[in-house]
CSV table of C-alpha atoms in Angstrom, one decimal:
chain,number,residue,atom,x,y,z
I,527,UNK,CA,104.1,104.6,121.7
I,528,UNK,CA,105.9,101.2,122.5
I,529,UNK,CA,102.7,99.1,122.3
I,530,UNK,CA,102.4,100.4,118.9
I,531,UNK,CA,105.6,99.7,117.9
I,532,UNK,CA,105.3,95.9,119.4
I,533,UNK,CA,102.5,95.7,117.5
I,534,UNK,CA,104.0,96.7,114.0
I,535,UNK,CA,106.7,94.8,115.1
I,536,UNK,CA,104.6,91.5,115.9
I,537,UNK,CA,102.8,92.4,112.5
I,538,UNK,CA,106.0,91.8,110.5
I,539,UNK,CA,107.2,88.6,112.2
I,540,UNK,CA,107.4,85.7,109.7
I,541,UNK,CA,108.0,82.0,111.6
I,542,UNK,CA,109.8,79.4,109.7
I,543,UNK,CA,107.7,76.6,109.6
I,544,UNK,CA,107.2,74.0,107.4
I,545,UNK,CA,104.2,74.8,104.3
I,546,UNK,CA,101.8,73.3,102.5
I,547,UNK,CA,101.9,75.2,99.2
I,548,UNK,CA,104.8,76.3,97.1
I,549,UNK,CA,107.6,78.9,97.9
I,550,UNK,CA,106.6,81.2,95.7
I,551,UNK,CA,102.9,81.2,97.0
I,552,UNK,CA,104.3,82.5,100.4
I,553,UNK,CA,105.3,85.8,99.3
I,554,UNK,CA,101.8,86.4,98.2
I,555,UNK,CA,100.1,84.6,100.6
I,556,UNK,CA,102.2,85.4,104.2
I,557,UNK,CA,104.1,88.3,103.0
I,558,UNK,CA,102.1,91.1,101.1
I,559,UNK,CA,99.2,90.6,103.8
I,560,UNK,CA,101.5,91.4,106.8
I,561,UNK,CA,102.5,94.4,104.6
I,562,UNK,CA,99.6,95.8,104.0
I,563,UNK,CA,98.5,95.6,107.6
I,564,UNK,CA,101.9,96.7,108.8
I,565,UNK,CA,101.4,99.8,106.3
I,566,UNK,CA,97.4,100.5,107.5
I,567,UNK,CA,98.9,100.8,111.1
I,568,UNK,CA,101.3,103.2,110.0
I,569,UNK,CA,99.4,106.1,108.3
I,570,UNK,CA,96.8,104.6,110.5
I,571,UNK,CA,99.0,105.9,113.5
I,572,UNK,CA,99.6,108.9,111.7
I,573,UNK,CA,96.1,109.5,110.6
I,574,UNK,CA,95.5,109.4,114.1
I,575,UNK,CA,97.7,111.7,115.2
I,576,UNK,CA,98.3,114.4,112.6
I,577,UNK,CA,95.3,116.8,111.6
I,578,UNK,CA,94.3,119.0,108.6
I,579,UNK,CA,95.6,122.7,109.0
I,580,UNK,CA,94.3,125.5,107.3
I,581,UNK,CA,95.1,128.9,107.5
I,582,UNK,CA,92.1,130.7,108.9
I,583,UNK,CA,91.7,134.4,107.9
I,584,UNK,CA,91.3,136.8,111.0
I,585,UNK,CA,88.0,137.4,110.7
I,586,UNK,CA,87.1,133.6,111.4
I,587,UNK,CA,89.5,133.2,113.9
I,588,UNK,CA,87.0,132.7,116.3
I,589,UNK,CA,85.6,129.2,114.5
I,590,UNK,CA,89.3,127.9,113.7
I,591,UNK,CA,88.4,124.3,114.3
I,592,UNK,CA,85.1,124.4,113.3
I,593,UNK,CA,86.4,125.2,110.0
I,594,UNK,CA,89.3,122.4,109.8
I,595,UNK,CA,86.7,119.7,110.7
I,596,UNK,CA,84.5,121.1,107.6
I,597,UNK,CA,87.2,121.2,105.4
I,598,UNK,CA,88.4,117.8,106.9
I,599,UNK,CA,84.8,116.4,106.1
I,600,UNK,CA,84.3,117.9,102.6
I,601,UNK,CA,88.0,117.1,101.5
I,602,UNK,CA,90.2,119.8,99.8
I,603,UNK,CA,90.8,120.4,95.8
I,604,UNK,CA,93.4,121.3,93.5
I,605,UNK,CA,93.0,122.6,90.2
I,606,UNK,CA,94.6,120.0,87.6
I,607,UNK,CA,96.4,121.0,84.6
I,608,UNK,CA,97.7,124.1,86.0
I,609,UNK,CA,102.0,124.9,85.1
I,610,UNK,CA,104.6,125.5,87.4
I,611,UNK,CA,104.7,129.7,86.5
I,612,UNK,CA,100.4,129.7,87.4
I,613,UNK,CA,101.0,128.1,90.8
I,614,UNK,CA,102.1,129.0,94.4
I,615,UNK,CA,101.5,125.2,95.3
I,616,UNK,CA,101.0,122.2,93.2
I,617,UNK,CA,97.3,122.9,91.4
I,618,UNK,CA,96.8,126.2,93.5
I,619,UNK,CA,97.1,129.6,92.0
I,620,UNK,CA,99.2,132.1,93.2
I,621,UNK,CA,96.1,134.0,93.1
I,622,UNK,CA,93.2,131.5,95.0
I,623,UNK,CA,90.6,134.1,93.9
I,624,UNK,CA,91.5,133.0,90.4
I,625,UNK,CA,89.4,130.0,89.8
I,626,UNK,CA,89.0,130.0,85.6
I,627,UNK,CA,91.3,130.2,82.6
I,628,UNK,CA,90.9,132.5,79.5
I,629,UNK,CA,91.1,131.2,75.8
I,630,UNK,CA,94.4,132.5,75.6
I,631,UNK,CA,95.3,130.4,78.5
I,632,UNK,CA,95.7,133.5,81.6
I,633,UNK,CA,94.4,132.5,84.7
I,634,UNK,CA,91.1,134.8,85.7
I,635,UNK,CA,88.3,135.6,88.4
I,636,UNK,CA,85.4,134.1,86.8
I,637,UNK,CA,83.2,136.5,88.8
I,638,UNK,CA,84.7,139.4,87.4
I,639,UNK,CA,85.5,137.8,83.5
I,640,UNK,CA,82.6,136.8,81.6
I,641,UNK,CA,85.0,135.3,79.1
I,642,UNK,CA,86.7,133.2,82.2
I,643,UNK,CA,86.0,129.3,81.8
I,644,UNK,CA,85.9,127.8,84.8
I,645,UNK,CA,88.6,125.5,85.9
I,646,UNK,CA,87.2,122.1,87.1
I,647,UNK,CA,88.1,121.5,90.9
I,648,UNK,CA,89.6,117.5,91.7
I,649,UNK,CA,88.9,117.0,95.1
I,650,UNK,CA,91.0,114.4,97.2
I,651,UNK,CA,89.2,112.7,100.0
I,652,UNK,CA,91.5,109.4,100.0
I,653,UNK,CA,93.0,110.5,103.3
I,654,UNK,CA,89.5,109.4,105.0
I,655,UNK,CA,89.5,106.2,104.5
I,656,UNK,CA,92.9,104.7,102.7
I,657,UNK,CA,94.1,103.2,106.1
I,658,UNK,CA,91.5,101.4,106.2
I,659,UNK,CA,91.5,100.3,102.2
I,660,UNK,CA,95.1,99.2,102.3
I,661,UNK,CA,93.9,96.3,105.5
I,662,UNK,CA,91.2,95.4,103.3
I,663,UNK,CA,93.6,94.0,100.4
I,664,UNK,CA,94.1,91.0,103.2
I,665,UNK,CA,91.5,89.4,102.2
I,666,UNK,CA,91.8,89.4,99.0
I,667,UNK,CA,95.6,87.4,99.4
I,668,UNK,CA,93.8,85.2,101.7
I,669,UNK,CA,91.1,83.6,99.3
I,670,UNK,CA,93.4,82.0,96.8
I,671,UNK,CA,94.8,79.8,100.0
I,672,UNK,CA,91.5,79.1,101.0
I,673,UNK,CA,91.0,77.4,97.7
I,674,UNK,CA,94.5,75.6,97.9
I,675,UNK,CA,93.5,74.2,101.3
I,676,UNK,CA,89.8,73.2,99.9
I,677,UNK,CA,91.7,71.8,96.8
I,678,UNK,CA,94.3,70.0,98.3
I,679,UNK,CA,92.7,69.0,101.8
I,680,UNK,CA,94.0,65.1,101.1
I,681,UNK,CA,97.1,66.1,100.8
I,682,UNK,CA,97.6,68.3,103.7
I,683,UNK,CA,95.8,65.5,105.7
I,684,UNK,CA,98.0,63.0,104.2
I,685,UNK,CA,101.2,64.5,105.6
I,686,UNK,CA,100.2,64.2,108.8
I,687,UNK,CA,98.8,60.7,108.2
I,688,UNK,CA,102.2,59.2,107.4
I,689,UNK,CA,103.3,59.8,110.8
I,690,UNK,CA,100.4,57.9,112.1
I,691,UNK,CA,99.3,55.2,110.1
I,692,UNK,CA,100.2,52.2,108.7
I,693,UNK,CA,101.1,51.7,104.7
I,694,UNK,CA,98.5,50.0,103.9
I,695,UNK,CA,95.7,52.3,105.9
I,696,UNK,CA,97.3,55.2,103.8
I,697,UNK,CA,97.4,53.1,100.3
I,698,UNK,CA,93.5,52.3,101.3
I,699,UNK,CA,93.1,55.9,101.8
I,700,UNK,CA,94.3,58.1,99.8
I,701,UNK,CA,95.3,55.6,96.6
I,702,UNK,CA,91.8,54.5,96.0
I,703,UNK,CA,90.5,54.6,92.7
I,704,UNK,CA,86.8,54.7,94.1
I,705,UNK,CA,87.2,57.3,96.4
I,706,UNK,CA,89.7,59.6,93.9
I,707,UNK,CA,88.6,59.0,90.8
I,708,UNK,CA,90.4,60.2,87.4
I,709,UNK,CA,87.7,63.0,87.6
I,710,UNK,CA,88.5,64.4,90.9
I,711,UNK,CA,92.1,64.3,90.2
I,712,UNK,CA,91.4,65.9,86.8
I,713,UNK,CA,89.8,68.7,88.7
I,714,UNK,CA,92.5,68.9,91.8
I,715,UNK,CA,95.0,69.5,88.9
I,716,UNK,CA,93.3,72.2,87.3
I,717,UNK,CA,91.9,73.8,90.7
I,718,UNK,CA,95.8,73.9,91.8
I,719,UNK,CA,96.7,75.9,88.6
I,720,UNK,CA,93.6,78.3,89.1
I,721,UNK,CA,95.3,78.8,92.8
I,722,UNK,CA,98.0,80.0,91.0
I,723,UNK,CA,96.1,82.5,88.4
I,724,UNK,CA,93.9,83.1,91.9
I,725,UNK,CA,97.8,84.8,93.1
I,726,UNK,CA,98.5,86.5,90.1
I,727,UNK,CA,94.9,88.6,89.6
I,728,UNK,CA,95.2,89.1,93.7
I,729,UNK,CA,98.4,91.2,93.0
I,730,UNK,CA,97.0,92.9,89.5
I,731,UNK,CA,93.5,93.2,91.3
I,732,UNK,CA,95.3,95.2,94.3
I,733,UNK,CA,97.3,97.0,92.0
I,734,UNK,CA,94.4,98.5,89.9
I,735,UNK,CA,92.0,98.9,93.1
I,736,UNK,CA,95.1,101.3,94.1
I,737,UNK,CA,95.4,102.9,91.1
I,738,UNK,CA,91.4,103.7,90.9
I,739,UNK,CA,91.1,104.7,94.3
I,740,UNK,CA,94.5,107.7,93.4
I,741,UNK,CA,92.8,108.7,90.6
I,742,UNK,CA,94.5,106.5,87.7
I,743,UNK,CA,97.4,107.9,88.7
I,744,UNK,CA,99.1,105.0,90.7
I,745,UNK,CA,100.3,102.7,87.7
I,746,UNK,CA,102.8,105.0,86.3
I,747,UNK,CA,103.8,106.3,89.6
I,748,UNK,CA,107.3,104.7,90.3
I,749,UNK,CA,108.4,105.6,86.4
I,750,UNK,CA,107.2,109.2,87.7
I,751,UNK,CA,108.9,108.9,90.9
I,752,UNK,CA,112.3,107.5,89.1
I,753,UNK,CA,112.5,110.7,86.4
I,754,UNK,CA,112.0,113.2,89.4
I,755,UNK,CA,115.0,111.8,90.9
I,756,UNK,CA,117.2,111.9,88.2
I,757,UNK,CA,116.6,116.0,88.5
I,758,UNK,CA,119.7,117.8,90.8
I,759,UNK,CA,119.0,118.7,93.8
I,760,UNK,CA,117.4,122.4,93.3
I,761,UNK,CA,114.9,120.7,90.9
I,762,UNK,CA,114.0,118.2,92.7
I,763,UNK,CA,112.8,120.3,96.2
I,764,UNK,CA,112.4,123.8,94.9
I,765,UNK,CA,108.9,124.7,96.0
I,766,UNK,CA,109.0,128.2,94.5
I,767,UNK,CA,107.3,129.9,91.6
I,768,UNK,CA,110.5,129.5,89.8
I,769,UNK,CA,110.4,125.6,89.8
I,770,UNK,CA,110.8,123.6,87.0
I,771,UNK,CA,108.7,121.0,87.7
I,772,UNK,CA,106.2,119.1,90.1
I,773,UNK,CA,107.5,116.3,92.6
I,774,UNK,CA,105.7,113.1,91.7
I,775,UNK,CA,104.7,112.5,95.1
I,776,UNK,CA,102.4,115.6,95.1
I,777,UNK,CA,100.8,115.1,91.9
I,778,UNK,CA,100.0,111.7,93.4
I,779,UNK,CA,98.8,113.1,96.6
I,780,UNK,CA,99.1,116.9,96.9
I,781,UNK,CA,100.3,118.3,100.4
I,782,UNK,CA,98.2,121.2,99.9
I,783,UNK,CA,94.7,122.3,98.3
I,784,UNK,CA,91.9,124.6,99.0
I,785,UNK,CA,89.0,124.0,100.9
I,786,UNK,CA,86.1,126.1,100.4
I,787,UNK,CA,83.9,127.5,103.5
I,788,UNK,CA,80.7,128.5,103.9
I,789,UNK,CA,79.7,130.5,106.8
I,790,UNK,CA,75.9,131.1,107.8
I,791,UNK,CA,74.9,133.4,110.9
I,792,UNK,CA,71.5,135.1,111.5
I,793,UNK,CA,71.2,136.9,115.0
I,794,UNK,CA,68.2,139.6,115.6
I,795,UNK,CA,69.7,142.4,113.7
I,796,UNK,CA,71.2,140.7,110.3
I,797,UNK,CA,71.6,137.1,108.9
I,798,UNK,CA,73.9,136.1,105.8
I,799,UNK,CA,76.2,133.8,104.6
I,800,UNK,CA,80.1,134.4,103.7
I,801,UNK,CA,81.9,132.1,101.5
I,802,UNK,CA,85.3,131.7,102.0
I,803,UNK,CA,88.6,130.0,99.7
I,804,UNK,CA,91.5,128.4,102.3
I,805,UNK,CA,94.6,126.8,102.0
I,806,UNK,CA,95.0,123.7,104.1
I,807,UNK,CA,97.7,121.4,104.2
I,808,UNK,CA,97.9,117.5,105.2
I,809,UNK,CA,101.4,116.3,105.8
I,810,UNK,CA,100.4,112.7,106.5
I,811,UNK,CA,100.1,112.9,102.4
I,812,UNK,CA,104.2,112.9,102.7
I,813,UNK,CA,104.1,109.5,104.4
I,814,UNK,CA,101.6,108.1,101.8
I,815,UNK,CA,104.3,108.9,99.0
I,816,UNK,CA,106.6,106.8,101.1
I,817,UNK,CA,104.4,103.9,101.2
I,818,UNK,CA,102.7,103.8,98.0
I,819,UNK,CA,106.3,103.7,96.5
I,820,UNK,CA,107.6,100.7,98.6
I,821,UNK,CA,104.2,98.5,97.8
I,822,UNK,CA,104.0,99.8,94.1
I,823,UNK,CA,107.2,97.6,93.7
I,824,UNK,CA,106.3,95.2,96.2
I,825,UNK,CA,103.1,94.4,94.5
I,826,UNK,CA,105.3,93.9,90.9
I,827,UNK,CA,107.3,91.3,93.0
I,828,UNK,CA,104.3,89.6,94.1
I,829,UNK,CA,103.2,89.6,90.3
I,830,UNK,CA,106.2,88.2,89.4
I,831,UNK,CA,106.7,85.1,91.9
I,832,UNK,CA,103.4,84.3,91.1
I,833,UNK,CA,103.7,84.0,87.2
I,834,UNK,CA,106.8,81.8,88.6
I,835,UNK,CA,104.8,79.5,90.3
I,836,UNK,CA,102.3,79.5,87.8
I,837,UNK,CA,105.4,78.6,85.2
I,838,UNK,CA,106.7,75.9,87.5
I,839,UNK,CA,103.0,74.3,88.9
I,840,UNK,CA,101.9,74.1,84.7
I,841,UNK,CA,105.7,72.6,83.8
């Protein structure tokens, strides 16, 4: 484990060292990507590491991790919509055989109910691949620099040409009306203000990725995440049927969810198929409402020194 945490370490080191572009472009540009990779090696890590659990009724105790890698492969599902009195966990039942809701709002077997409408199941799969999704936001903070550099390449290379050359080699150079023309400069201008709008949709394009990828449930999360800690402390945690409300971080992610099974066997005397409903629980989800709370307001930051620079390169 030291290597790793060298690595998140070395991940997180910021030199001071002279830059090229503005102050408030760093944040966005040498900043939010070493936190996002800093945060895909963490659940990464702990993707890693901690598995899907589900209970596994006796009679299956025999194919215990056959059935966690199905479940881990199809994804689990909650039912949505569902109050704190209907469930055991958030979006299960207290009953898991009751998958549909009457008119009159009581939970029901559909199987047994004609009358039972069917509850629509809202699976969550993110756990597959998010690690991965959050280092992919890198790129996206990269390209506005890239353009800075492409924009401004004569001014980058005039800094270090002053320590080099004469005056007059730099005045023939760099202050020649042939080879900068009023168009070019024209252009530079408005190429270094469309840096600056390049920072600003980098942030709001992460930010609704984010929110798309949870669901549409991302941009309201830290307002959700504020109210549930203004609850005491029995509101707050209380996991039982008696709770008053749902902790934000679960709606977000659920800890739990059911997975449903389907077993097929055929030997020379019978064959047949058993379906079966199971509980399973991810715990890494805990970690993700840790994370996705620090970058939701780290991502508002990042919005908000680039409108600065934008404000400060346009006055």
């Amino acid at each position: 484990m030291s290597f790793i945490i060298d690595d998140m370490r070395r991940v997180l080191l910021i030199k001071t060292k002279a830059r090229h572009d503005g102050v408030c472009d760093h944040y966005s540009r040498v900043f939010m990507p070493k936190i996002m990779c800093f945060f895909s090696l963490m659940i990464g890590v702990n993707w890693y590491f901690d598995k899907l659990t589900c209970i596994i009724p006796k009679t299956l105790s025999g194919s215990q991790q056959f059935i966690t890698d199905v479940c881990w492969i199809n994804g689990f599902y909650i039912y949505e919509n569902l109050t704190t009195s209907m469930t055991s966990y958030y979006g299960i039942p207290k009953n898991i055989n009751e998958d549909g809701i009457s008119i009159t709002g009581i939970l029901c077997e559909t199987s047994y109910d004609e009358g039972c409408i069917p509850m629509v199941k809202f699976y969550y799969l993110q756990y597959q691949w998010f690690p991965f999704f959050l280092a992919s936001f890198v790129i996206l903070y990269i390209i506005p620099h890239l353009g800075f550099k492409f924009i401004n390449a004569d001014l980058i290379t005039l800094k270090n040409a002053v320590r080099i050359h004469s005056c007059d080699e730099i005045f023939d150079s760099y202050f020649n009306l042939k080879q900068n023309t009023p168009t070019q400069m024209f252009i530079k201008v408005f190429g270094s203000i469309g840096v600056k709008i390049a920072y600003i949709f980098s942030n709001v394009g992460t930010f609704y990725a984010i929110d798309h990828s949870l669901n549409k449930k991302y941009l309201n999360y830290a307002s959700n995440w504020l109210s549930w800690t203004y609850k005491n402390n029995s509101a707050m945690f209380d996991y039982s049927i008696h709770r008053q409300s749902f902790r934000a971080g679960e709606v977000l992610l659920p800890n739990y969810g059911l997975c449903d099974v389907q077993i097929l066997f055929s030997d020379m005397i019978e064959s047949g198929t058993n379906k079966y409903s199971i509980i399973c629980e991810y715990s890494t989800h805990v970690l993700y409402h840790y994370v996705l709370i620090l970058l939701w307001f780290l991502i508002v930051f990042g919005i908000t020194f680039s409108i600065i620079g934008l404000i400060n390169q346009t006055g």
